[in-house]
mmCIF file with all atom_site columns, C-alpha atoms in Angstrom:
data_model
loop_
_atom_site.group_PDB
_atom_site.id
_atom_site.type_symbol
_atom_site.label_atom_id
_atom_site.label_alt_id
_atom_site.label_comp_id
_atom_site.label_asym_id
_atom_site.label_entity_id
_atom_site.label_seq_id
_atom_site.pdbx_PDB_ins_code
_atom_site.Cartn_x
_atom_site.Cartn_y
_atom_site.Cartn_z
_atom_site.occupancy
_atom_site.B_iso_or_equiv
_atom_site.pdbx_formal_charge
_atom_site.auth_seq_id
_atom_site.auth_comp_id
_atom_site.auth_asym_id
_atom_site.auth_atom_id
_atom_site.pdbx_PDB_model_num
ATOM 1   C CA . MET A 1 1   ? -80.452  9.482   -22.364 1.00 75.00 ? 27  MET A CA 1
ATOM 2   C CA . VAL A 1 2   ? -78.193  9.584   -19.314 1.00 72.00 ? 28  VAL A CA 1
ATOM 3   C CA . VAL A 1 3   ? -81.149  8.948   -17.013 1.00 71.00 ? 29  VAL A CA 1
ATOM 4   C CA . MET A 1 4   ? -82.232  5.983   -19.117 1.00 68.00 ? 30  MET A CA 1
ATOM 5   C CA . THR A 1 5   ? -78.708  4.516   -19.014 1.00 73.00 ? 31  THR A CA 1
ATOM 6   C CA . LEU A 1 6   ? -78.540  4.875   -15.233 1.00 69.00 ? 32  LEU A CA 1
ATOM 7   C CA . LEU A 1 7   ? -81.945  3.250   -14.898 1.00 68.00 ? 33  LEU A CA 1
ATOM 8   C CA . VAL A 1 8   ? -80.898  0.276   -17.049 1.00 71.00 ? 34  VAL A CA 1
ATOM 9   C CA . ILE A 1 9   ? -77.642  -0.162  -15.118 1.00 75.00 ? 35  ILE A CA 1
ATOM 10  C CA . THR A 1 10  ? -79.501  -0.012  -11.800 1.00 73.00 ? 36  THR A CA 1
ATOM 11  C CA . LEU A 1 11  ? -82.088  -2.562  -12.944 1.00 70.00 ? 37  LEU A CA 1
ATOM 12  C CA . PHE A 1 12  ? -79.299  -4.799  -14.209 1.00 70.00 ? 38  PHE A CA 1
ATOM 13  C CA . PHE A 1 13  ? -78.005  -5.157  -10.645 1.00 70.00 ? 39  PHE A CA 1
ATOM 14  C CA . ILE A 1 14  ? -81.348  -5.164  -8.806  1.00 70.00 ? 40  ILE A CA 1
ATOM 15  C CA . VAL A 1 15  ? -83.341  -7.736  -10.821 1.00 64.00 ? 41  VAL A CA 1
ATOM 16  C CA . PRO A 1 16  ? -81.048  -10.738 -10.096 1.00 58.00 ? 42  PRO A CA 1
ATOM 17  C CA . ARG A 1 17  ? -81.265  -9.911  -6.388  1.00 53.00 ? 43  ARG A CA 1
ATOM 18  C CA . LEU A 1 18  ? -85.055  -9.809  -6.461  1.00 49.00 ? 44  LEU A CA 1
ATOM 19  C CA . SER A 1 19  ? -85.288  -13.279 -7.972  1.00 46.00 ? 45  SER A CA 1
ATOM 20  C CA . ASN A 1 20  ? -83.291  -14.773 -5.092  1.00 48.00 ? 46  ASN A CA 1
ATOM 21  C CA . THR A 1 21  ? -84.812  -12.889 -2.143  1.00 47.00 ? 47  THR A CA 1
ATOM 22  C CA . SER A 1 22  ? -87.339  -15.557 -1.165  1.00 48.00 ? 48  SER A CA 1
ATOM 23  C CA . PHE A 1 23  ? -84.560  -18.105 -0.604  1.00 48.00 ? 49  PHE A CA 1
ATOM 24  C CA . THR A 1 24  ? -82.338  -15.649 1.190   1.00 57.00 ? 50  THR A CA 1
ATOM 25  C CA . ASN A 1 25  ? -85.104  -14.370 3.424   1.00 79.00 ? 51  ASN A CA 1
ATOM 26  C CA . SER A 1 26  ? -86.391  -17.855 4.333   1.00 85.00 ? 52  SER A CA 1
ATOM 27  C CA . ILE A 1 27  ? -82.987  -19.257 5.138   1.00 88.00 ? 53  ILE A CA 1
ATOM 28  C CA . ASN A 1 28  ? -81.758  -16.074 6.830   1.00 88.00 ? 54  ASN A CA 1
ATOM 29  C CA . ARG A 1 29  ? -84.856  -15.959 9.017   1.00 92.00 ? 55  ARG A CA 1
ATOM 30  C CA . THR A 1 30  ? -84.335  -19.615 9.977   1.00 93.00 ? 56  THR A CA 1
ATOM 31  C CA . ALA A 1 31  ? -80.616  -19.041 10.605  1.00 92.00 ? 57  ALA A CA 1
ATOM 32  C CA . ARG A 1 32  ? -81.305  -16.033 12.825  1.00 93.00 ? 58  ARG A CA 1
ATOM 33  C CA . TRP A 1 33  ? -83.890  -17.941 14.859  1.00 94.00 ? 59  TRP A CA 1
ATOM 34  C CA . LEU A 1 34  ? -81.573  -20.949 15.272  1.00 95.00 ? 60  LEU A CA 1
ATOM 35  C CA . ASP A 1 35  ? -78.705  -18.689 16.302  1.00 93.00 ? 61  ASP A CA 1
ATOM 36  C CA . ILE A 1 36  ? -80.756  -16.812 18.898  1.00 94.00 ? 62  ILE A CA 1
ATOM 37  C CA . ALA A 1 37  ? -82.430  -19.988 20.182  1.00 94.00 ? 63  ALA A CA 1
ATOM 38  C CA . SER A 1 38  ? -79.103  -21.783 20.555  1.00 94.00 ? 64  SER A CA 1
ATOM 39  C CA . ALA A 1 39  ? -77.521  -18.919 22.489  1.00 93.00 ? 65  ALA A CA 1
ATOM 40  C CA . SER A 1 40  ? -80.539  -18.466 24.752  1.00 93.00 ? 66  SER A CA 1
ATOM 41  C CA . LEU A 1 41  ? -80.918  -22.205 25.429  1.00 94.00 ? 67  LEU A CA 1
ATOM 42  C CA . ARG A 1 42  ? -77.252  -22.463 26.360  1.00 93.00 ? 68  ARG A CA 1
ATOM 43  C CA . ALA A 1 43  ? -77.444  -19.405 28.645  1.00 92.00 ? 69  ALA A CA 1
ATOM 44  C CA . ARG A 1 44  ? -80.711  -20.521 30.229  1.00 93.00 ? 70  ARG A CA 1
ATOM 45  C CA . SER A 1 45  ? -79.464  -24.037 30.923  1.00 93.00 ? 71  SER A CA 1
ATOM 46  C CA . GLN A 1 46  ? -76.435  -22.626 32.747  1.00 92.00 ? 72  GLN A CA 1
ATOM 47  C CA . ALA A 1 47  ? -78.314  -19.908 34.622  1.00 92.00 ? 73  ALA A CA 1
ATOM 48  C CA . GLU A 1 48  ? -81.171  -22.129 35.800  1.00 91.00 ? 74  GLU A CA 1
ATOM 49  C CA . GLN A 1 49  ? -79.054  -25.285 36.119  1.00 91.00 ? 75  GLN A CA 1
ATOM 50  C CA . ARG A 1 50  ? -81.455  -27.407 34.132  1.00 91.00 ? 76  ARG A CA 1
ATOM 51  C CA . ARG A 1 51  ? -81.275  -29.135 30.798  1.00 94.00 ? 77  ARG A CA 1
ATOM 52  C CA . CYS A 1 52  ? -82.747  -27.383 27.762  1.00 94.00 ? 78  CYS A CA 1
ATOM 53  C CA . PHE A 1 53  ? -83.210  -28.705 24.264  1.00 95.00 ? 79  PHE A CA 1
ATOM 54  C CA . LEU A 1 54  ? -84.014  -27.778 20.706  1.00 96.00 ? 80  LEU A CA 1
ATOM 55  C CA . ARG A 1 55  ? -86.738  -30.039 19.315  1.00 96.00 ? 81  ARG A CA 1
ATOM 56  C CA . VAL A 1 56  ? -86.688  -30.521 15.539  1.00 96.00 ? 82  VAL A CA 1
ATOM 57  C CA . ASP A 1 57  ? -89.994  -31.883 14.243  1.00 97.00 ? 83  ASP A CA 1
ATOM 58  C CA . MET A 1 58  ? -89.319  -32.825 10.637  1.00 95.00 ? 84  MET A CA 1
ATOM 59  C CA . LYS A 1 59  ? -92.860  -33.816 9.696   1.00 94.00 ? 85  LYS A CA 1
ATOM 60  C CA . ALA A 1 60  ? -94.538  -30.704 11.138  1.00 95.00 ? 86  ALA A CA 1
ATOM 61  C CA . ARG A 1 61  ? -91.593  -28.477 10.039  1.00 95.00 ? 87  ARG A CA 1
ATOM 62  C CA . VAL A 1 62  ? -91.380  -26.860 13.486  1.00 96.00 ? 88  VAL A CA 1
ATOM 63  C CA . LEU A 1 63  ? -88.345  -25.964 15.604  1.00 96.00 ? 89  LEU A CA 1
ATOM 64  C CA . THR A 1 64  ? -89.123  -25.642 19.321  1.00 96.00 ? 90  THR A CA 1
ATOM 65  C CA . ALA A 1 65  ? -86.880  -24.334 22.103  1.00 95.00 ? 91  ALA A CA 1
ATOM 66  C CA . MET A 1 66  ? -87.749  -26.142 25.345  1.00 94.00 ? 92  MET A CA 1
ATOM 67  C CA . ALA A 1 67  ? -86.549  -26.429 28.933  1.00 92.00 ? 93  ALA A CA 1
ATOM 68  C CA . ALA A 1 68  ? -87.006  -29.292 31.347  1.00 88.00 ? 94  ALA A CA 1
ATOM 69  C CA . SER A 1 69  ? -89.567  -28.450 34.016  1.00 80.00 ? 95  SER A CA 1
ATOM 70  C CA . ASN A 1 70  ? -88.377  -27.513 37.508  1.00 65.00 ? 96  ASN A CA 1
ATOM 71  C CA . GLN A 1 71  ? -89.317  -30.943 38.846  1.00 54.00 ? 97  GLN A CA 1
ATOM 72  C CA . ASP A 1 72  ? -87.545  -32.764 36.033  1.00 47.00 ? 98  ASP A CA 1
ATOM 73  C CA . ASP A 1 73  ? -83.857  -33.156 36.744  1.00 50.00 ? 99  ASP A CA 1
ATOM 74  C CA . GLY A 1 74  ? -83.289  -35.314 33.680  1.00 48.00 ? 100 GLY A CA 1
ATOM 75  C CA . THR A 1 75  ? -83.386  -38.619 35.555  1.00 46.00 ? 101 THR A CA 1
ATOM 76  C CA . VAL A 1 76  ? -85.856  -41.421 35.001  1.00 43.00 ? 102 VAL A CA 1
ATOM 77  C CA . ASP A 1 77  ? -88.042  -42.663 37.859  1.00 44.00 ? 103 ASP A CA 1
ATOM 78  C CA . LYS A 1 78  ? -86.958  -46.296 38.088  1.00 42.00 ? 104 LYS A CA 1
ATOM 79  C CA . ASP A 1 79  ? -89.507  -47.203 40.784  1.00 43.00 ? 105 ASP A CA 1
ATOM 80  C CA . GLU A 1 80  ? -92.586  -46.976 38.567  1.00 43.00 ? 106 GLU A CA 1
ATOM 81  C CA . PRO A 1 81  ? -92.751  -47.875 34.883  1.00 46.00 ? 107 PRO A CA 1
ATOM 82  C CA . VAL A 1 82  ? -93.975  -45.118 32.608  1.00 46.00 ? 108 VAL A CA 1
ATOM 83  C CA . ASP A 1 83  ? -97.130  -47.019 31.641  1.00 48.00 ? 109 ASP A CA 1
ATOM 84  C CA . SER A 1 84  ? -97.932  -48.156 35.197  1.00 44.00 ? 110 SER A CA 1
ATOM 85  C CA . PRO A 1 85  ? -101.547 -47.591 36.325  1.00 45.00 ? 111 PRO A CA 1
ATOM 86  C CA . PHE A 1 86  ? -100.184 -46.703 39.780  1.00 43.00 ? 112 PHE A CA 1
ATOM 87  C CA . ARG A 1 87  ? -98.061  -43.852 38.516  1.00 44.00 ? 113 ARG A CA 1
ATOM 88  C CA . ASP A 1 88  ? -99.309  -40.408 39.535  1.00 49.00 ? 114 ASP A CA 1
ATOM 89  C CA . LYS A 1 89  ? -100.780 -38.841 36.385  1.00 49.00 ? 115 LYS A CA 1
ATOM 90  C CA . ASP A 1 90  ? -100.562 -35.293 37.833  1.00 49.00 ? 116 ASP A CA 1
ATOM 91  C CA . ALA A 1 91  ? -96.846  -35.715 38.438  1.00 48.00 ? 117 ALA A CA 1
ATOM 92  C CA . ALA A 1 92  ? -96.398  -36.743 34.815  1.00 47.00 ? 118 ALA A CA 1
ATOM 93  C CA . THR A 1 93  ? -98.098  -33.583 33.572  1.00 48.00 ? 119 THR A CA 1
ATOM 94  C CA . GLU A 1 94  ? -96.058  -31.422 35.959  1.00 53.00 ? 120 GLU A CA 1
ATOM 95  C CA . LYS A 1 95  ? -92.868  -32.812 34.437  1.00 72.00 ? 121 LYS A CA 1
ATOM 96  C CA . ALA A 1 96  ? -93.820  -31.736 30.934  1.00 83.00 ? 122 ALA A CA 1
ATOM 97  C CA . PRO A 1 97  ? -91.123  -29.552 29.379  1.00 89.00 ? 123 PRO A CA 1
ATOM 98  C CA . VAL A 1 98  ? -91.634  -25.808 29.208  1.00 89.00 ? 124 VAL A CA 1
ATOM 99  C CA . VAL A 1 99  ? -91.917  -24.367 25.692  1.00 92.00 ? 125 VAL A CA 1
ATOM 100 C CA . LEU A 1 100 ? -89.683  -21.292 25.406  1.00 91.00 ? 126 LEU A CA 1
ATOM 101 C CA . GLY A 1 101 ? -90.205  -20.525 21.737  1.00 93.00 ? 127 GLY A CA 1
ATOM 102 C CA . LYS A 1 102 ? -91.480  -22.012 18.497  1.00 95.00 ? 128 LYS A CA 1
ATOM 103 C CA . PHE A 1 103 ? -90.504  -21.393 14.907  1.00 95.00 ? 129 PHE A CA 1
ATOM 104 C CA . VAL A 1 104 ? -92.530  -22.757 12.002  1.00 96.00 ? 130 VAL A CA 1
ATOM 105 C CA . LEU A 1 105 ? -90.323  -23.147 8.963   1.00 94.00 ? 131 LEU A CA 1
ATOM 106 C CA . PRO A 1 106 ? -91.335  -21.141 5.891   1.00 92.00 ? 132 PRO A CA 1
ATOM 107 C CA . SER A 1 107 ? -93.390  -23.100 3.359   1.00 90.00 ? 133 SER A CA 1
ATOM 108 C CA . ASP A 1 108 ? -90.465  -23.362 0.934   1.00 90.00 ? 134 ASP A CA 1
ATOM 109 C CA . THR A 1 109 ? -88.038  -24.750 3.540   1.00 92.00 ? 135 THR A CA 1
ATOM 110 C CA . LYS A 1 110 ? -87.913  -28.284 4.945   1.00 93.00 ? 136 LYS A CA 1
ATOM 111 C CA . VAL A 1 111 ? -85.633  -30.259 7.241   1.00 96.00 ? 137 VAL A CA 1
ATOM 112 C CA . VAL A 1 112 ? -83.928  -33.047 5.294   1.00 96.00 ? 138 VAL A CA 1
ATOM 113 C CA . ASP A 1 113 ? -82.230  -34.718 8.256   1.00 96.00 ? 139 ASP A CA 1
ATOM 114 C CA . VAL A 1 114 ? -80.456  -34.203 11.564  1.00 96.00 ? 140 VAL A CA 1
ATOM 115 C CA . ALA A 1 115 ? -77.037  -35.836 11.936  1.00 96.00 ? 141 ALA A CA 1
ATOM 116 C CA . PHE A 1 116 ? -74.940  -36.534 15.023  1.00 95.00 ? 142 PHE A CA 1
ATOM 117 C CA . PRO A 1 117 ? -71.197  -37.337 15.059  1.00 93.00 ? 143 PRO A CA 1
ATOM 118 C CA . ASP A 1 118 ? -71.663  -41.003 16.007  1.00 87.00 ? 144 ASP A CA 1
ATOM 119 C CA . MET A 1 119 ? -73.074  -41.640 12.512  1.00 85.00 ? 145 MET A CA 1
ATOM 120 C CA . GLN A 1 120 ? -76.683  -41.369 13.680  1.00 91.00 ? 146 GLN A CA 1
ATOM 121 C CA . VAL A 1 121 ? -78.797  -39.680 11.037  1.00 94.00 ? 147 VAL A CA 1
ATOM 122 C CA . PHE A 1 122 ? -82.523  -39.091 11.521  1.00 95.00 ? 148 PHE A CA 1
ATOM 123 C CA . TYR A 1 123 ? -84.582  -38.524 8.379   1.00 96.00 ? 149 TYR A CA 1
ATOM 124 C CA . ASP A 1 124 ? -88.027  -38.191 9.935   1.00 93.00 ? 150 ASP A CA 1
ATOM 125 C CA . GLY A 1 125 ? -89.789  -37.841 13.248  1.00 94.00 ? 151 GLY A CA 1
ATOM 126 C CA . VAL A 1 126 ? -88.787  -35.662 16.178  1.00 96.00 ? 152 VAL A CA 1
ATOM 127 C CA . VAL A 1 127 ? -85.164  -35.136 17.231  1.00 95.00 ? 153 VAL A CA 1
ATOM 128 C CA . ASP A 1 128 ? -83.920  -33.331 20.354  1.00 95.00 ? 154 ASP A CA 1
ATOM 129 C CA . ILE A 1 129 ? -80.577  -31.515 20.522  1.00 95.00 ? 155 ILE A CA 1
ATOM 130 C CA . TYR A 1 130 ? -79.672  -31.049 24.196  1.00 95.00 ? 156 TYR A CA 1
ATOM 131 C CA . PHE A 1 131 ? -78.051  -28.072 25.933  1.00 95.00 ? 157 PHE A CA 1
ATOM 132 C CA . TYR A 1 132 ? -76.632  -29.132 29.294  1.00 94.00 ? 158 TYR A CA 1
ATOM 133 C CA . LYS A 1 133 ? -76.396  -27.170 32.533  1.00 91.00 ? 159 LYS A CA 1
ATOM 134 C CA . GLU A 1 134 ? -72.599  -27.516 32.440  1.00 92.00 ? 160 GLU A CA 1
ATOM 135 C CA . GLY A 1 135 ? -72.521  -25.199 29.414  1.00 89.00 ? 161 GLY A CA 1
ATOM 136 C CA . TYR A 1 136 ? -72.091  -27.518 26.448  1.00 92.00 ? 162 TYR A CA 1
ATOM 137 C CA . ALA A 1 137 ? -74.484  -28.902 23.842  1.00 94.00 ? 163 ALA A CA 1
ATOM 138 C CA . ASP A 1 138 ? -74.860  -31.969 21.673  1.00 94.00 ? 164 ASP A CA 1
ATOM 139 C CA . ARG A 1 139 ? -72.922  -31.679 18.446  1.00 95.00 ? 165 ARG A CA 1
ATOM 140 C CA . ALA A 1 140 ? -75.332  -31.889 15.539  1.00 96.00 ? 166 ALA A CA 1
ATOM 141 C CA . VAL A 1 141 ? -75.913  -30.825 11.948  1.00 97.00 ? 167 VAL A CA 1
ATOM 142 C CA . ILE A 1 142 ? -79.367  -29.842 10.740  1.00 97.00 ? 168 ILE A CA 1
ATOM 143 C CA . HIS A 1 143 ? -79.642  -30.161 6.954   1.00 97.00 ? 169 HIS A CA 1
ATOM 144 C CA . MET A 1 144 ? -82.358  -28.103 5.288   1.00 96.00 ? 170 MET A CA 1
ATOM 145 C CA . ARG A 1 145 ? -83.559  -27.763 1.722   1.00 94.00 ? 171 ARG A CA 1
ATOM 146 C CA . ASN A 1 146 ? -84.992  -24.655 0.132   1.00 89.00 ? 172 ASN A CA 1
ATOM 147 C CA . GLY A 1 147 ? -85.973  -25.404 -3.438  1.00 85.00 ? 173 GLY A CA 1
ATOM 148 C CA . ASP A 1 148 ? -82.901  -26.990 -5.005  1.00 87.00 ? 174 ASP A CA 1
ATOM 149 C CA . ARG A 1 149 ? -80.406  -25.508 -2.512  1.00 89.00 ? 175 ARG A CA 1
ATOM 150 C CA . MET A 1 150 ? -79.147  -27.320 0.556   1.00 93.00 ? 176 MET A CA 1
ATOM 151 C CA . VAL A 1 151 ? -77.984  -25.593 3.735   1.00 95.00 ? 177 VAL A CA 1
ATOM 152 C CA . SER A 1 152 ? -76.302  -27.128 6.789   1.00 96.00 ? 178 SER A CA 1
ATOM 153 C CA . PHE A 1 153 ? -76.596  -25.656 10.285  1.00 96.00 ? 179 PHE A CA 1
ATOM 154 C CA . PHE A 1 154 ? -73.913  -26.767 12.756  1.00 96.00 ? 180 PHE A CA 1
ATOM 155 C CA . VAL A 1 155 ? -74.613  -26.835 16.501  1.00 95.00 ? 181 VAL A CA 1
ATOM 156 C CA . GLU A 1 156 ? -71.218  -27.114 18.204  1.00 93.00 ? 182 GLU A CA 1
ATOM 157 C CA . PRO A 1 157 ? -70.678  -28.221 21.826  1.00 92.00 ? 183 PRO A CA 1
ATOM 158 C CA . PHE A 1 158 ? -68.848  -25.134 23.094  1.00 90.00 ? 184 PHE A CA 1
ATOM 159 C CA . LEU A 1 159 ? -69.776  -22.406 20.595  1.00 88.00 ? 185 LEU A CA 1
ATOM 160 C CA . THR A 1 160 ? -72.760  -20.185 21.262  1.00 85.00 ? 186 THR A CA 1
ATOM 161 C CA . ARG A 1 161 ? -73.423  -19.437 17.595  1.00 90.00 ? 187 ARG A CA 1
ATOM 162 C CA . VAL A 1 162 ? -74.879  -21.796 15.019  1.00 93.00 ? 188 VAL A CA 1
ATOM 163 C CA . ARG A 1 163 ? -72.678  -21.987 11.929  1.00 94.00 ? 189 ARG A CA 1
ATOM 164 C CA . MET A 1 164 ? -74.347  -22.088 8.508   1.00 94.00 ? 190 MET A CA 1
ATOM 165 C CA . GLU A 1 165 ? -72.775  -23.577 5.372   1.00 94.00 ? 191 GLU A CA 1
ATOM 166 C CA . ASP A 1 166 ? -74.181  -23.867 1.878   1.00 93.00 ? 192 ASP A CA 1
ATOM 167 C CA . GLY A 1 167 ? -74.568  -27.412 0.626   1.00 93.00 ? 193 GLY A CA 1
ATOM 168 C CA . TYR A 1 168 ? -74.839  -30.746 2.404   1.00 93.00 ? 194 TYR A CA 1
ATOM 169 C CA . ALA A 1 169 ? -71.912  -30.688 4.823   1.00 90.00 ? 195 ALA A CA 1
ATOM 170 C CA . ASP A 1 170 ? -70.797  -33.259 7.375   1.00 87.00 ? 196 ASP A CA 1
ATOM 171 C CA . PHE A 1 171 ? -68.592  -33.057 10.445  1.00 78.00 ? 197 PHE A CA 1
#
């Protein structure tokens, strides 16, 4: 009888946790990756003195950590237009950004939008959040949905960690 009571009490506390583990694991995995990617992009941009960025592809549901190539200093070549037939095609491929890491969002998680403080909100497409060689980053909020729950991830200019809040939060 005592064993049965202990078993029932234990199951009473464990079963509610099991029903919510898919959400917790999906969001926690995404939060951990964003946190590590943000810290490493910030450190890499300072150490290598080149701009890095976090690319958020909302349609493909992929987060990509990238760094500008060694030849790319972040400036635009004003002498030749991008679509010019005289532009050196090999130079264009050399300036392609370097992929540092990729994270495919779990099937039950999607990016709702990416918001910036100047009231720019992107609901689809590809958005880049930049990490500059001076040590700061663009301030942005990445809103994600997992089932019926919303989560907001804050990328702050001078903080190395990404802050996570439940719900749809703004600046």
